[in-house]
């Protein structure tokens, strides 16, 4: 139960083990036609959604280098490890970064974006780069509000890391007019790592005409051109595309509303059960990510706790990163996760706390009652 790679359904695993086919074949074109249609459905968009062989970072880097030019001024939202990464990428390519920060565990403040964008009278800010669901802390940022301020600015593009929000909660690309939405296969898509996705608005394509940053493999114009014939500029990870097609069909069968409801229910079951176990949620409770819950272990060493859970129950939890190492652990509940998984992890955590003498049997029981109450909710 880490936030990626996430569990892969059996159907998808079977799709992976088919013999690869030629990526210039008619069969492959039919496959791309299907995945493209379903990717647009998932992104709730009419924009192009391109598939890149590479992890989520490739899609984010592609978004940045295809639309911006050396010396461009950008805003980067930073309230965790991934926000930090996009600052590094932007700086590496010679962009001038204005950081809007918030303490790890708290959300970015949309009003700070508004202020900086409003003060930019000469429209020098070319993009706002931010992470929707900050996986390192379990915080969801208020993308809806921030994107409305970006639209009011009228020049800056929105470049959004939706890696652990897409396929977990509502990301209406067109309604929020998001210019660039990046995601990766090993998260909400329920397939192994290796593919990433990038939705590009018309405004983003217009910016691509002026961009002068170096790029070759990640030059998205080539991907757009070959997508017209349901193809790919280079040899894609063909078997992952088989898997993608199967996973997207499963998602369509479940339906977006049901997917979002399931993730929300699991988030509530975990966060409320955790509170009955005398543990603290690391993130601001009003801004909990639908995909991942970070838990503060207090005086218990979180790394030691993770080890016990792994040894006793064979469940892998994620640790804290950087200064949070040993202080928090993170439960991934993204993608192919069901109610049983939630009951199992709450039981496992309760059992370990009981053994450590941190809670009573009553409290352990209460946590399960609490989790099941939320799982039963509609
Ligand atoms: C997993 C993840 C990524 C992508 O990382 P890769 O290792 O490149 O796939 C980006 N952003 C967030 C928020 C993530 O959780």
Tab-separated table of C-alpha atoms and ligand atoms in Angstrom:
chain	number	residue	atom	x	y	z
A	1	UNK	CA	0.000	0.000	0.000
A	2	UNK	CA	2.464	2.565	-1.251
A	3	UNK	CA	1.450	5.451	-3.499
A	4	UNK	CA	2.923	3.831	-6.592
A	5	UNK	CA	3.608	1.469	-8.081
A	6	UNK	CA	0.045	0.568	-7.072
A	7	UNK	CA	-1.635	-2.871	-7.287
A	8	UNK	CA	-2.324	-4.179	-10.788
A	9	UNK	CA	-5.562	-6.085	-11.567
A	10	UNK	CA	-5.222	-9.622	-12.940
A	11	UNK	CA	-6.919	-8.618	-16.236
A	12	UNK	CA	-4.269	-5.962	-16.755
A	13	UNK	CA	-1.436	-8.375	-15.932
A	14	UNK	CA	-2.781	-10.763	-18.560
A	15	UNK	CA	-2.847	-7.976	-21.136
A	16	UNK	CA	0.818	-7.294	-20.374
A	17	UNK	CA	1.969	-10.823	-21.160
A	18	UNK	CA	0.687	-10.826	-24.738
A	19	UNK	CA	3.250	-10.988	-27.505
A	20	UNK	CA	4.258	-7.457	-28.577
A	21	UNK	CA	2.951	-6.263	-31.922
A	22	UNK	CA	4.460	-3.840	-34.424
A	23	UNK	CA	3.905	-0.260	-33.394
A	24	UNK	CA	3.257	0.719	-37.022
A	25	UNK	CA	0.651	-2.013	-37.520
A	26	UNK	CA	-3.051	-1.522	-38.092
A	27	UNK	CA	-3.736	-3.401	-34.823
A	28	UNK	CA	-1.638	-0.979	-32.871
A	29	UNK	CA	-3.392	1.980	-34.474
A	30	UNK	CA	-6.725	0.550	-33.392
A	31	UNK	CA	-5.374	0.205	-29.888
A	32	UNK	CA	-4.176	3.831	-29.788
A	33	UNK	CA	-7.521	4.988	-31.110
A	34	UNK	CA	-9.172	3.262	-28.164
A	35	UNK	CA	-6.727	4.461	-25.498
A	36	UNK	CA	-6.846	8.038	-26.807
A	37	UNK	CA	-10.629	8.123	-26.636
A	38	UNK	CA	-10.599	6.744	-23.097
A	39	UNK	CA	-7.751	8.987	-21.934
A	40	UNK	CA	-9.814	12.002	-23.010
A	41	UNK	CA	-12.745	10.593	-21.059
A	42	UNK	CA	-10.576	10.166	-17.961
A	43	UNK	CA	-9.215	13.705	-18.279
A	44	UNK	CA	-12.714	15.098	-19.014
A	45	UNK	CA	-11.281	16.939	-21.996
A	46	UNK	CA	-11.424	17.544	-25.720
A	47	UNK	CA	-7.728	18.460	-25.674
A	48	UNK	CA	-5.008	16.193	-27.007
A	49	UNK	CA	-3.827	13.621	-24.476
A	50	UNK	CA	-0.414	12.263	-25.425
A	51	UNK	CA	1.238	9.088	-24.167
A	52	UNK	CA	4.968	9.109	-23.494
A	53	UNK	CA	7.159	6.133	-22.654
A	54	UNK	CA	8.751	7.381	-19.458
A	55	UNK	CA	7.652	7.942	-15.858
A	56	UNK	CA	5.519	10.817	-14.559
A	57	UNK	CA	8.510	13.129	-14.323
A	58	UNK	CA	8.971	12.848	-18.110
A	59	UNK	CA	5.455	14.217	-18.655
A	60	UNK	CA	6.031	17.121	-16.273
A	61	UNK	CA	9.407	17.922	-17.823
A	62	UNK	CA	7.806	17.716	-21.276
A	63	UNK	CA	5.126	20.198	-20.228
A	64	UNK	CA	7.748	22.663	-19.071
A	65	UNK	CA	10.251	22.390	-21.935
A	66	UNK	CA	7.643	22.404	-24.700
A	67	UNK	CA	5.900	25.602	-23.734
A	68	UNK	CA	8.518	27.825	-22.111
A	69	UNK	CA	11.698	29.616	-23.128
A	70	UNK	CA	14.976	30.390	-21.422
A	71	UNK	CA	14.627	33.125	-18.814
A	72	UNK	CA	10.827	32.923	-18.657
A	73	UNK	CA	9.344	33.812	-15.314
A	74	UNK	CA	7.202	31.096	-13.697
A	75	UNK	CA	5.497	30.499	-10.373
A	76	UNK	CA	6.145	27.156	-8.698
A	77	UNK	CA	3.944	26.024	-5.830
A	78	UNK	CA	6.001	24.137	-3.297
A	79	UNK	CA	4.606	22.319	-0.275
A	80	UNK	CA	6.323	18.964	-0.524
A	81	UNK	CA	8.834	16.778	-2.302
A	82	UNK	CA	7.158	16.952	-5.715
A	83	UNK	CA	6.685	20.692	-5.616
A	84	UNK	CA	10.384	20.859	-4.848
A	85	UNK	CA	11.150	18.686	-7.878
A	86	UNK	CA	9.347	21.028	-10.292
A	87	UNK	CA	11.353	23.965	-8.916
A	88	UNK	CA	14.535	22.002	-9.704
A	89	UNK	CA	13.401	21.135	-13.224
A	90	UNK	CA	12.409	24.744	-13.946
A	91	UNK	CA	15.730	26.056	-12.631
A	92	UNK	CA	17.701	23.427	-14.541
A	93	UNK	CA	16.209	24.791	-17.774
A	94	UNK	CA	17.080	28.372	-16.903
A	95	UNK	CA	13.632	29.594	-15.934
A	96	UNK	CA	13.232	32.333	-13.354
A	97	UNK	CA	11.278	30.765	-10.525
A	98	UNK	CA	9.035	32.623	-8.096
A	99	UNK	CA	8.318	30.164	-5.312
A	100	UNK	CA	5.025	30.118	-3.459
A	101	UNK	CA	5.612	27.906	-0.473
A	102	UNK	CA	3.643	26.399	2.289
A	103	UNK	CA	4.841	24.284	5.171
A	104	UNK	CA	4.838	20.543	4.390
A	105	UNK	CA	1.505	19.111	5.553
A	106	UNK	CA	-0.416	22.292	4.782
A	107	UNK	CA	-1.970	23.288	1.438
A	108	UNK	CA	-0.768	26.081	-0.824
A	109	UNK	CA	-2.679	29.281	-0.218
A	110	UNK	CA	-4.588	30.228	-3.422
A	111	UNK	CA	-4.688	33.901	-2.342
A	112	UNK	CA	-0.903	34.082	-2.598
A	113	UNK	CA	-1.143	32.974	-6.226
A	114	UNK	CA	-3.846	35.571	-6.822
A	115	UNK	CA	-1.706	38.314	-5.355
A	116	UNK	CA	1.427	37.512	-7.353
A	117	UNK	CA	-0.574	37.103	-10.565
A	118	UNK	CA	-2.473	40.362	-10.045
A	119	UNK	CA	0.741	42.263	-9.411
A	120	UNK	CA	2.182	40.991	-12.691
A	121	UNK	CA	0.908	43.951	-14.724
A	122	UNK	CA	3.284	43.360	-17.636
A	123	UNK	CA	2.280	39.715	-17.930
A	124	UNK	CA	5.794	38.464	-17.441
A	125	UNK	CA	4.701	35.278	-15.708
A	126	UNK	CA	4.432	32.599	-18.361
A	127	UNK	CA	3.336	29.614	-16.288
A	128	UNK	CA	2.139	28.444	-12.915
A	129	UNK	CA	3.542	25.027	-12.067
A	130	UNK	CA	2.039	23.069	-9.198
A	131	UNK	CA	1.196	19.689	-7.747
A	132	UNK	CA	-2.468	18.844	-7.215
A	133	UNK	CA	-2.096	15.937	-4.773
A	134	UNK	CA	1.240	16.237	-2.951
A	135	UNK	CA	2.153	12.581	-2.454
A	136	UNK	CA	4.965	13.260	0.002
A	137	UNK	CA	2.617	14.759	2.597
A	138	UNK	CA	-0.888	13.564	1.672
A	139	UNK	CA	-2.156	17.089	1.005
A	140	UNK	CA	-4.504	18.049	-1.809
A	141	UNK	CA	-4.036	21.591	-3.093
A	142	UNK	CA	-7.032	23.683	-4.107
A	143	UNK	CA	-6.449	23.457	-7.841
A	144	UNK	CA	-9.935	24.657	-8.717
A	145	UNK	CA	-9.410	28.022	-7.036
A	146	UNK	CA	-5.786	28.428	-8.096
A	147	UNK	CA	-6.656	27.641	-11.713
A	148	UNK	CA	-9.410	30.271	-11.647
A	149	UNK	CA	-6.789	32.872	-10.684
A	150	UNK	CA	-4.514	31.663	-13.469
A	151	UNK	CA	-7.363	32.158	-15.945
A	152	UNK	CA	-7.912	35.710	-14.690
A	153	UNK	CA	-4.248	36.455	-15.380
A	154	UNK	CA	-5.000	35.436	-18.956
A	155	UNK	CA	-1.391	34.846	-20.040
A	156	UNK	CA	0.204	32.282	-17.751
A	157	UNK	CA	-0.290	28.615	-18.535
A	158	UNK	CA	-1.229	26.151	-15.821
A	159	UNK	CA	1.151	23.173	-15.688
A	160	UNK	CA	-0.198	20.690	-13.200
A	161	UNK	CA	1.131	17.470	-11.727
A	162	UNK	CA	-2.024	15.379	-11.348
A	163	UNK	CA	-0.127	12.128	-10.860
A	164	UNK	CA	-1.964	11.121	-7.676
A	165	UNK	CA	-5.216	12.980	-8.285
A	166	UNK	CA	-6.192	11.833	-11.777
A	167	UNK	CA	-8.257	8.674	-11.449
A	168	UNK	CA	-8.821	9.355	-7.747
A	169	UNK	CA	-10.765	12.612	-7.546
A	170	UNK	CA	-12.356	15.084	-9.895
A	171	UNK	CA	-9.899	16.721	-12.342
A	172	UNK	CA	-12.166	18.330	-14.960
A	173	UNK	CA	-9.483	19.516	-17.389
A	174	UNK	CA	-11.817	21.478	-19.667
A	175	UNK	CA	-14.076	22.917	-16.990
A	176	UNK	CA	-11.100	24.248	-15.020
A	177	UNK	CA	-9.311	25.111	-18.295
A	178	UNK	CA	-6.129	23.387	-17.237
A	179	UNK	CA	-3.487	23.862	-19.929
A	180	UNK	CA	-1.153	21.008	-19.120
A	181	UNK	CA	-2.078	17.998	-17.005
A	182	UNK	CA	0.597	15.387	-16.331
A	183	UNK	CA	0.133	11.895	-14.905
A	184	UNK	CA	1.846	8.506	-14.715
A	185	UNK	CA	0.809	4.899	-15.282
A	186	UNK	CA	1.857	3.407	-11.936
A	187	UNK	CA	-0.603	5.478	-9.911
A	188	UNK	CA	-4.355	5.806	-10.522
A	189	UNK	CA	-4.126	3.957	-13.842
A	190	UNK	CA	-3.516	0.589	-12.146
A	191	UNK	CA	-0.757	-0.429	-14.560
A	192	UNK	CA	2.975	-0.863	-13.990
A	193	UNK	CA	5.392	2.080	-14.253
A	194	UNK	CA	6.643	3.133	-17.655
A	195	UNK	CA	4.035	5.338	-19.306
A	196	UNK	CA	3.127	8.928	-18.652
A	197	UNK	CA	0.410	11.118	-20.025
A	198	UNK	CA	0.101	14.762	-20.856
A	199	UNK	CA	-3.038	16.663	-21.774
A	200	UNK	CA	-2.316	19.845	-23.764
A	201	UNK	CA	-4.756	22.714	-24.345
A	202	UNK	CA	-4.814	24.839	-27.498
A	203	UNK	CA	-3.205	27.627	-25.488
A	204	UNK	CA	-0.401	25.240	-24.547
A	205	UNK	CA	0.116	24.342	-28.220
A	206	UNK	CA	0.269	28.034	-29.103
A	207	UNK	CA	2.968	28.485	-26.477
A	208	UNK	CA	4.789	25.479	-27.942
A	209	UNK	CA	5.260	27.461	-31.177
A	210	UNK	CA	7.390	30.003	-29.321
A	211	UNK	CA	9.246	27.732	-26.917
A	212	UNK	CA	13.024	27.616	-27.395
A	213	UNK	CA	14.129	25.153	-24.716
A	214	UNK	CA	16.079	22.154	-26.074
A	215	UNK	CA	14.130	18.942	-26.608
A	216	UNK	CA	14.121	15.993	-28.892
A	217	UNK	CA	12.631	12.776	-27.458
A	218	UNK	CA	10.154	14.853	-25.480
A	219	UNK	CA	9.265	17.238	-28.295
A	220	UNK	CA	5.490	17.013	-28.038
A	221	UNK	CA	4.848	18.365	-31.511
A	222	UNK	CA	6.106	15.059	-32.877
A	223	UNK	CA	3.699	13.181	-30.602
A	224	UNK	CA	0.812	15.354	-31.668
A	225	UNK	CA	1.585	14.864	-35.341
A	226	UNK	CA	1.807	11.084	-35.083
A	227	UNK	CA	-1.332	10.922	-32.953
A	228	UNK	CA	-3.236	12.158	-36.017
A	229	UNK	CA	-2.599	8.717	-37.499
A	230	UNK	CA	-3.006	6.958	-34.119
A	231	UNK	CA	0.688	6.414	-33.929
A	232	UNK	CA	3.748	7.315	-31.914
A	233	UNK	CA	6.974	9.017	-33.048
A	234	UNK	CA	9.226	6.335	-31.502
A	235	UNK	CA	8.754	2.735	-30.384
A	236	UNK	CA	6.393	2.953	-27.424
A	237	UNK	CA	6.188	0.420	-24.578
A	238	UNK	CA	3.733	-1.649	-26.614
A	239	UNK	CA	2.822	-4.061	-23.821
A	240	UNK	CA	2.109	-1.240	-21.423
A	241	UNK	CA	-0.286	0.122	-24.007
A	242	UNK	CA	-2.091	-3.254	-23.983
A	243	UNK	CA	-2.326	-2.877	-20.215
A	244	UNK	CA	-3.456	0.736	-20.476
A	245	UNK	CA	-6.298	-0.181	-22.802
A	246	UNK	CA	-7.530	-2.847	-20.406
A	247	UNK	CA	-7.205	-0.601	-17.333
A	248	UNK	CA	-9.046	2.293	-18.994
A	249	UNK	CA	-11.865	-0.062	-19.953
A	250	UNK	CA	-12.105	-1.178	-16.330
A	251	UNK	CA	-12.267	2.462	-15.276
A	252	UNK	CA	-15.025	3.179	-17.782
A	253	UNK	CA	-16.982	0.203	-16.464
A	254	UNK	CA	-16.727	1.529	-12.928
A	255	UNK	CA	-17.491	5.125	-13.953
A	256	UNK	CA	-15.788	8.333	-12.865
A	257	UNK	CA	-18.286	9.137	-10.108
A	258	UNK	CA	-17.896	5.685	-8.577
A	259	UNK	CA	-14.115	5.858	-8.757
A	260	UNK	CA	-14.098	9.217	-6.994
A	261	UNK	CA	-16.619	8.028	-4.392
A	262	UNK	CA	-14.575	4.911	-3.635
A	263	UNK	CA	-11.377	6.906	-3.113
A	264	UNK	CA	-13.160	9.436	-0.925
A	265	UNK	CA	-14.729	6.706	1.197
A	266	UNK	CA	-11.371	5.008	1.672
A	267	UNK	CA	-9.747	8.288	2.619
A	268	UNK	CA	-12.430	8.960	5.234
A	269	UNK	CA	-12.322	5.398	6.600
A	270	UNK	CA	-8.557	5.549	7.084
A	271	UNK	CA	-8.317	9.070	8.443
A	272	UNK	CA	-11.128	8.587	10.958
A	273	UNK	CA	-9.901	5.177	12.099
A	274	UNK	CA	-6.387	6.557	12.576
A	275	UNK	CA	-7.678	9.225	14.944
A	276	UNK	CA	-9.222	6.599	17.224
A	277	UNK	CA	-5.769	4.959	17.444
A	278	UNK	CA	-4.122	7.927	19.140
A	279	UNK	CA	-2.130	8.664	16.005
A	280	UNK	CA	-2.143	12.034	14.288
A	281	UNK	CA	-2.833	12.829	10.674
A	282	UNK	CA	0.155	14.656	9.268
A	283	UNK	CA	-1.834	16.741	6.785
A	284	UNK	CA	-4.379	19.430	7.446
A	285	UNK	CA	-7.634	17.472	7.801
A	286	UNK	CA	-9.576	19.718	5.438
A	287	UNK	CA	-7.070	19.008	2.669
A	288	UNK	CA	-6.500	15.263	2.738
A	289	UNK	CA	-5.423	13.702	-0.528
A	290	UNK	CA	-7.830	11.049	-1.877
A	291	UNK	CA	-4.885	8.779	-2.626
A	292	UNK	CA	-2.550	8.834	0.292
A	293	UNK	CA	-2.697	9.381	4.042
A	294	UNK	CA	0.378	10.468	5.976
A	295	UNK	CA	0.439	9.564	9.643
A	296	UNK	CA	2.466	11.105	12.385
A	297	UNK	CA	3.710	8.375	14.751
A	298	UNK	CA	4.693	10.655	17.644
A	299	UNK	CA	7.328	9.020	19.809
A	300	UNK	CA	7.211	5.767	17.802
A	301	UNK	CA	9.910	5.506	15.128
A	302	UNK	CA	7.893	5.413	11.894
A	303	UNK	CA	10.581	3.434	10.061
A	304	UNK	CA	10.540	0.777	12.783
A	305	UNK	CA	6.745	0.705	12.626
A	306	UNK	CA	6.841	0.182	8.854
A	307	UNK	CA	9.292	-2.669	9.296
A	308	UNK	CA	7.007	-4.447	11.770
A	309	UNK	CA	4.002	-4.109	9.453
A	310	UNK	CA	6.077	-5.497	6.595
A	311	UNK	CA	7.458	-8.425	8.568
A	312	UNK	CA	4.246	-9.372	10.323
A	313	UNK	CA	1.709	-8.807	7.547
A	314	UNK	CA	3.701	-8.428	4.327
A	315	UNK	CA	2.171	-5.004	3.728
A	316	UNK	CA	4.506	-2.323	2.449
A	317	UNK	CA	3.812	1.202	3.645
A	318	UNK	CA	5.701	4.264	2.445
A	319	UNK	CA	8.006	6.171	4.754
A	320	UNK	CA	8.559	9.879	5.202
A	321	UNK	CA	10.949	11.698	2.884
A	322	UNK	CA	13.781	14.022	3.878
A	323	UNK	CA	13.169	15.607	7.300
A	324	UNK	CA	10.024	13.484	7.731
A	325	UNK	CA	11.926	10.187	7.669
A	326	UNK	CA	11.171	8.263	10.877
A	327	UNK	CA	8.429	10.740	11.786
A	328	UNK	CA	5.626	9.704	9.448
A	329	UNK	CA	4.500	6.724	7.412
A	330	UNK	CA	2.173	6.936	4.446
A	331	UNK	CA	-0.639	4.628	3.389
A	332	UNK	CA	-1.263	4.549	-0.340
A	333	UNK	CA	-4.912	3.922	-1.200
A	334	UNK	CA	-4.824	4.785	-4.864
A	335	UNK	CA	-6.050	2.796	-7.843
A	336	UNK	CA	-6.969	-0.861	-7.503
A	337	UNK	CA	-7.929	-0.780	-3.824
A	338	UNK	CA	-11.058	-2.213	-2.257
A	339	UNK	CA	-12.768	-2.138	1.155
A	340	UNK	CA	-11.002	-5.303	2.243
A	341	UNK	CA	-7.611	-3.631	1.739
A	342	UNK	CA	-8.704	-0.791	3.996
A	343	UNK	CA	-9.969	-3.099	6.767
A	344	UNK	CA	-6.748	-5.109	6.512
A	345	UNK	CA	-4.405	-2.152	6.904
A	346	UNK	CA	-6.403	-0.698	9.800
A	347	UNK	CA	-6.356	-4.115	11.513
A	348	UNK	CA	-2.627	-4.480	10.960
A	349	UNK	CA	-1.871	-1.017	12.345
A	350	UNK	CA	-4.158	-1.644	15.344
A	351	UNK	CA	-2.548	-4.980	16.096
A	352	UNK	CA	0.964	-3.509	16.089
A	353	UNK	CA	-0.089	-0.609	18.332
A	354	UNK	CA	-1.772	-3.087	20.674
A	355	UNK	CA	1.408	-5.193	20.848
A	356	UNK	CA	3.450	-2.068	21.553
A	357	UNK	CA	1.106	-1.280	24.441
A	358	UNK	CA	0.058	2.016	22.842
A	359	UNK	CA	-3.671	1.307	22.669
A	360	UNK	CA	-6.242	-0.894	24.395
A	361	UNK	CA	-8.169	-3.740	22.773
A	362	UNK	CA	-11.250	-1.476	22.943
A	363	UNK	CA	-9.470	1.190	20.941
A	364	UNK	CA	-8.315	-1.356	18.377
A	365	UNK	CA	-11.899	-2.518	17.990
A	366	UNK	CA	-13.193	1.032	17.816
A	367	UNK	CA	-10.874	1.760	14.889
A	368	UNK	CA	-12.376	-1.093	12.893
A	369	UNK	CA	-15.904	0.001	13.743
A	370	UNK	CA	-15.023	3.526	12.648
A	371	UNK	CA	-13.463	2.365	9.354
A	372	UNK	CA	-16.399	0.107	8.537
A	373	UNK	CA	-18.848	2.918	9.251
A	374	UNK	CA	-17.259	4.981	6.472
A	375	UNK	CA	-16.904	2.019	4.153
A	376	UNK	CA	-20.647	1.373	4.508
A	377	UNK	CA	-21.502	4.977	3.684
A	378	UNK	CA	-22.808	5.762	0.227
B	1	LIG	C1	4.745	9.455	-8.393
B	1	LIG	C2	4.628	10.907	-8.587
B	1	LIG	C3	5.238	11.561	-9.671
B	1	LIG	C4	5.973	10.865	-10.752
B	1	LIG	O1	7.132	10.331	-10.390
B	1	LIG	P1	7.855	9.306	-11.344
B	1	LIG	O2	8.700	8.536	-10.406
B	1	LIG	O3	8.604	10.077	-12.327
B	1	LIG	O4	6.763	8.491	-11.990
B	1	LIG	C5	5.060	12.921	-9.816
B	1	LIG	N1	4.314	13.606	-8.962
B	1	LIG	C6	3.677	13.028	-7.938
B	1	LIG	C7	2.835	13.878	-7.050
B	1	LIG	C8	3.815	11.661	-7.716
B	1	LIG	O5	3.178	11.079	-6.697
